[in-house]
């Protein structure tokens, strides 16, 4: 069976404070994209996780870690082959790894008839990645705390173009670079993405792409980067912009959506 792992964008992102546990509280608007990775789940002799197109080692894959935690919680073996067709670049700020983990958790929970509640899955998920609870819930909305507090909210569904500079940005590195002074300074002034200035100062590939697009359209950074997004009126407009790009820049044109396609797939899967 094949299931969707939609990407997300941050329509806005504020860092509210650094917590005593080293994590950061955020205030952000998350919206799904009608584009992302796919996961195929097949019964097997033992649990295995593999990726195609973009390599992620089985040991480091969040899917492996999530399913291992589910095995421990349920005291059972989850003998499935999980094959991930990756389209979402690593370190792009689009939540690819977290989306993969959430989809695998929900799909295996359904296929294996584990009957774990969403609360249980969220507790497992948030121990591995702050964005996983959002992908488990499957509804766009306002995200706060370290990512575990989600208030569903409908945003305008738009045609957008996602741009992929040729670099990867570690979320951990981005948050490590934050100082308490920066948080205080930006708390009441910021309207866009807290990390924009840091990303543009430290990643010339993103700066070059940002400067090119911003001459034509308003452009935003998603998450801690490296991807950028801009609203467009049509596929033709997006293609015309990119046909004149002076730099090598991957892109995809898609729609923002308020509900993860995974929710309907699970309802209609017949398992």
PDB file of N, CA and C in Angstrom, residues 19-68:
ATOM      1  N   UNK A  19      14.116  27.514  26.036  1.00  0.00           N
ATOM      2  CA  UNK A  19      13.679  26.850  27.260  1.00  0.00           C
ATOM      3  C   UNK A  19      14.872  26.313  28.051  1.00  0.00           C
ATOM      4  N   UNK A  20      14.610  25.979  29.301  1.00  0.00           N
ATOM      5  CA  UNK A  20      15.668  25.435  30.162  1.00  0.00           C
ATOM      6  C   UNK A  20      16.169  24.086  29.662  1.00  0.00           C
ATOM      7  N   UNK A  21      15.293  23.345  28.931  1.00  0.00           N
ATOM      8  CA  UNK A  21      15.706  22.031  28.418  1.00  0.00           C
ATOM      9  C   UNK A  21      16.505  22.139  27.122  1.00  0.00           C
ATOM     10  N   UNK A  22      16.765  23.387  26.674  1.00  0.00           N
ATOM     11  CA  UNK A  22      17.569  23.586  25.464  1.00  0.00           C
ATOM     12  C   UNK A  22      16.752  23.739  24.196  1.00  0.00           C
ATOM     13  N   UNK A  23      15.477  23.369  24.241  1.00  0.00           N
ATOM     14  CA  UNK A  23      14.607  23.551  23.084  1.00  0.00           C
ATOM     15  C   UNK A  23      14.096  24.991  23.046  1.00  0.00           C
ATOM     16  N   UNK A  24      13.388  25.324  21.964  1.00  0.00           N
ATOM     17  CA  UNK A  24      12.854  26.673  21.804  1.00  0.00           C
ATOM     18  C   UNK A  24      11.341  26.632  21.603  1.00  0.00           C
ATOM     19  N   UNK A  25      10.639  27.552  22.239  1.00  0.00           N
ATOM     20  CA  UNK A  25       9.223  27.735  21.967  1.00  0.00           C
ATOM     21  C   UNK A  25       9.077  28.583  20.708  1.00  0.00           C
ATOM     22  N   UNK A  26       8.131  28.202  19.867  1.00  0.00           N
ATOM     23  CA  UNK A  26       7.909  28.920  18.612  1.00  0.00           C
ATOM     24  C   UNK A  26       6.449  29.364  18.501  1.00  0.00           C
ATOM     25  N   UNK A  27       6.204  30.231  17.564  1.00  0.00           N
ATOM     26  CA  UNK A  27       4.854  30.646  17.190  1.00  0.00           C
ATOM     27  C   UNK A  27       4.876  30.697  15.667  1.00  0.00           C
ATOM     28  N   UNK A  28       4.177  29.750  15.032  1.00  0.00           N
ATOM     29  CA  UNK A  28       4.318  29.611  13.586  1.00  0.00           C
ATOM     30  C   UNK A  28       3.011  29.163  12.949  1.00  0.00           C
ATOM     31  N   UNK A  29       2.796  29.568  11.713  1.00  0.00           N
ATOM     32  CA  UNK A  29       1.671  29.074  10.921  1.00  0.00           C
ATOM     33  C   UNK A  29       2.199  28.053   9.927  1.00  0.00           C
ATOM     34  N   UNK A  30       1.704  26.814  10.041  1.00  0.00           N
ATOM     35  CA  UNK A  30       2.108  25.710   9.171  1.00  0.00           C
ATOM     36  C   UNK A  30       0.976  25.420   8.180  1.00  0.00           C
ATOM     37  N   UNK A  31       1.335  25.229   6.916  1.00  0.00           N
ATOM     38  CA  UNK A  31       0.349  24.802   5.926  1.00  0.00           C
ATOM     39  C   UNK A  31       0.928  23.685   5.063  1.00  0.00           C
ATOM     40  N   UNK A  32       0.069  22.719   4.739  1.00  0.00           N
ATOM     41  CA  UNK A  32       0.504  21.587   3.923  1.00  0.00           C
ATOM     42  C   UNK A  32       0.645  21.982   2.456  1.00  0.00           C
ATOM     43  N   UNK A  33       1.462  21.197   1.753  1.00  0.00           N
ATOM     44  CA  UNK A  33       1.573  21.297   0.302  1.00  0.00           C
ATOM     45  C   UNK A  33       0.973  20.045  -0.333  1.00  0.00           C
ATOM     46  N   UNK A  34       0.407  20.207  -1.501  1.00  0.00           N
ATOM     47  CA  UNK A  34      -0.136  19.066  -2.246  1.00  0.00           C
ATOM     48  C   UNK A  34       0.995  18.413  -3.054  1.00  0.00           C
ATOM     49  N   UNK A  35       2.086  18.150  -2.357  1.00  0.00           N
ATOM     50  CA  UNK A  35       3.313  17.616  -2.968  1.00  0.00           C
ATOM     51  C   UNK A  35       4.199  17.089  -1.854  1.00  0.00           C
ATOM     52  N   UNK A  36       4.952  16.057  -2.155  1.00  0.00           N
ATOM     53  CA  UNK A  36       5.867  15.525  -1.148  1.00  0.00           C
ATOM     54  C   UNK A  36       6.383  14.149  -1.505  1.00  0.00           C
ATOM     55  N   UNK A  37       6.674  13.375  -0.485  1.00  0.00           N
ATOM     56  CA  UNK A  37       7.188  12.017  -0.656  1.00  0.00           C
ATOM     57  C   UNK A  37       6.039  11.005  -0.663  1.00  0.00           C
ATOM     58  N   UNK A  38       6.380   9.763  -0.987  1.00  0.00           N
ATOM     59  CA  UNK A  38       5.431   8.648  -0.899  1.00  0.00           C
ATOM     60  C   UNK A  38       6.086   7.514  -0.112  1.00  0.00           C
ATOM     61  N   UNK A  39       5.260   6.770   0.610  1.00  0.00           N
ATOM     62  CA  UNK A  39       5.753   5.607   1.353  1.00  0.00           C
ATOM     63  C   UNK A  39       4.958   4.373   0.934  1.00  0.00           C
ATOM     64  N   UNK A  40       5.689   3.313   0.625  1.00  0.00           N
ATOM     65  CA  UNK A  40       5.069   2.012   0.326  1.00  0.00           C
ATOM     66  C   UNK A  40       5.335   1.078   1.502  1.00  0.00           C
ATOM     67  N   UNK A  41       4.294   0.416   1.979  1.00  0.00           N
ATOM     68  CA  UNK A  41       4.421  -0.499   3.113  1.00  0.00           C
ATOM     69  C   UNK A  41       3.975  -1.894   2.680  1.00  0.00           C
ATOM     70  N   UNK A  42       4.900  -2.854   2.833  1.00  0.00           N
ATOM     71  CA  UNK A  42       4.659  -4.226   2.383  1.00  0.00           C
ATOM     72  C   UNK A  42       4.992  -5.189   3.522  1.00  0.00           C
ATOM     73  N   UNK A  43       4.141  -6.193   3.797  1.00  0.00           N
ATOM     74  CA  UNK A  43       4.493  -7.213   4.804  1.00  0.00           C
ATOM     75  C   UNK A  43       5.816  -7.882   4.446  1.00  0.00           C
ATOM     76  N   UNK A  44       6.645  -8.146   5.453  1.00  0.00           N
ATOM     77  CA  UNK A  44       7.973  -8.731   5.218  1.00  0.00           C
ATOM     78  C   UNK A  44       8.349  -9.632   6.393  1.00  0.00           C
ATOM     79  N   UNK A  45       9.528 -10.246   6.297  1.00  0.00           N
ATOM     80  CA  UNK A  45       9.998 -11.130   7.376  1.00  0.00           C
ATOM     81  C   UNK A  45      10.526 -10.345   8.560  1.00  0.00           C
ATOM     82  N   UNK A  46      10.966  -9.115   8.299  1.00  0.00           N
ATOM     83  CA  UNK A  46      11.452  -8.255   9.391  1.00  0.00           C
ATOM     84  C   UNK A  46      11.286  -6.801   8.982  1.00  0.00           C
ATOM     85  N   UNK A  47      11.440  -5.902   9.940  1.00  0.00           N
ATOM     86  CA  UNK A  47      11.310  -4.477   9.658  1.00  0.00           C
ATOM     87  C   UNK A  47      12.533  -3.974   8.893  1.00  0.00           C
ATOM     88  N   UNK A  48      12.277  -3.278   7.799  1.00  0.00           N
ATOM     89  CA  UNK A  48      13.358  -2.635   7.048  1.00  0.00           C
ATOM     90  C   UNK A  48      12.836  -1.323   6.483  1.00  0.00           C
ATOM     91  N   UNK A  49      13.730  -0.346   6.369  1.00  0.00           N
ATOM     92  CA  UNK A  49      13.373   0.973   5.844  1.00  0.00           C
ATOM     93  C   UNK A  49      14.399   1.361   4.791  1.00  0.00           C
ATOM     94  N   UNK A  50      13.925   1.746   3.619  1.00  0.00           N
ATOM     95  CA  UNK A  50      14.846   2.156   2.552  1.00  0.00           C
ATOM     96  C   UNK A  50      14.309   3.417   1.876  1.00  0.00           C
ATOM     97  N   UNK A  51      15.205   4.150   1.229  1.00  0.00           N
ATOM     98  CA  UNK A  51      14.810   5.358   0.500  1.00  0.00           C
ATOM     99  C   UNK A  51      15.290   5.276  -0.940  1.00  0.00           C
ATOM    100  N   UNK A  52      14.535   5.924  -1.824  1.00  0.00           N
ATOM    101  CA  UNK A  52      14.911   6.015  -3.235  1.00  0.00           C
ATOM    102  C   UNK A  52      15.011   7.488  -3.625  1.00  0.00           C
ATOM    103  N   UNK A  53      15.876   7.784  -4.568  1.00  0.00           N
ATOM    104  CA  UNK A  53      16.161   9.122  -5.116  1.00  0.00           C
ATOM    105  C   UNK A  53      17.057   9.941  -4.200  1.00  0.00           C
ATOM    106  N   UNK A  54      16.735  10.028  -2.917  1.00  0.00           N
ATOM    107  CA  UNK A  54      17.583  10.736  -1.961  1.00  0.00           C
ATOM    108  C   UNK A  54      17.938   9.749  -0.857  1.00  0.00           C
ATOM    109  N   UNK A  55      19.234   9.540  -0.625  1.00  0.00           N
ATOM    110  CA  UNK A  55      19.644   8.515   0.344  1.00  0.00           C
ATOM    111  C   UNK A  55      19.579   9.029   1.781  1.00  0.00           C
ATOM    112  N   UNK A  56      18.966   8.213   2.634  1.00  0.00           N
ATOM    113  CA  UNK A  56      18.994   8.424   4.089  1.00  0.00           C
ATOM    114  C   UNK A  56      19.285   7.056   4.700  1.00  0.00           C
ATOM    115  N   UNK A  57      20.314   6.944   5.522  1.00  0.00           N
ATOM    116  CA  UNK A  57      20.661   5.639   6.079  1.00  0.00           C
ATOM    117  C   UNK A  57      19.525   5.115   6.945  1.00  0.00           C
ATOM    118  N   UNK A  58      19.330   3.797   6.928  1.00  0.00           N
ATOM    119  CA  UNK A  58      18.248   3.188   7.704  1.00  0.00           C
ATOM    120  C   UNK A  58      18.384   3.527   9.185  1.00  0.00           C
ATOM    121  N   UNK A  59      19.606   3.508   9.696  1.00  0.00           N
ATOM    122  CA  UNK A  59      19.831   3.752  11.121  1.00  0.00           C
ATOM    123  C   UNK A  59      19.436   5.165  11.524  1.00  0.00           C
ATOM    124  N   UNK A  60      19.724   6.158  10.661  1.00  0.00           N
ATOM    125  CA  UNK A  60      19.459   7.552  10.992  1.00  0.00           C
ATOM    126  C   UNK A  60      18.065   8.005  10.586  1.00  0.00           C
ATOM    127  N   UNK A  61      17.343   7.180   9.833  1.00  0.00           N
ATOM    128  CA  UNK A  61      16.033   7.571   9.341  1.00  0.00           C
ATOM    129  C   UNK A  61      15.033   7.685  10.487  1.00  0.00           C
ATOM    130  N   UNK A  62      14.300   8.787  10.545  1.00  0.00           N
ATOM    131  CA  UNK A  62      13.291   8.975  11.594  1.00  0.00           C
ATOM    132  C   UNK A  62      12.209   7.900  11.529  1.00  0.00           C
ATOM    133  N   UNK A  63      11.952   7.374  10.341  1.00  0.00           N
ATOM    134  CA  UNK A  63      10.958   6.302  10.206  1.00  0.00           C
ATOM    135  C   UNK A  63      11.388   5.079  10.997  1.00  0.00           C
ATOM    136  N   UNK A  64      12.650   4.689  10.847  1.00  0.00           N
ATOM    137  CA  UNK A  64      13.177   3.542  11.603  1.00  0.00           C
ATOM    138  C   UNK A  64      13.041   3.782  13.100  1.00  0.00           C
ATOM    139  N   UNK A  65      13.454   4.953  13.544  1.00  0.00           N
ATOM    140  CA  UNK A  65      13.405   5.264  14.982  1.00  0.00           C
ATOM    141  C   UNK A  65      11.970   5.245  15.503  1.00  0.00           C
ATOM    142  N   UNK A  66      11.038   5.795  14.725  1.00  0.00           N
ATOM    143  CA  UNK A  66       9.640   5.845  15.153  1.00  0.00           C
ATOM    144  C   UNK A  66       9.030   4.447  15.241  1.00  0.00           C
ATOM    145  N   UNK A  67       9.285   3.639  14.238  1.00  0.00           N
ATOM    146  CA  UNK A  67       8.700   2.295  14.236  1.00  0.00           C
ATOM    147  C   UNK A  67       9.336   1.408  15.308  1.00  0.00           C
ATOM    148  N   UNK A  68      10.611   1.601  15.585  1.00  0.00           N
ATOM    149  CA  UNK A  68      11.266   0.865  16.674  1.00  0.00           C
ATOM    150  C   UNK A  68      10.636   1.229  18.022  1.00  0.00           C
TER     151      UNK A  68
END
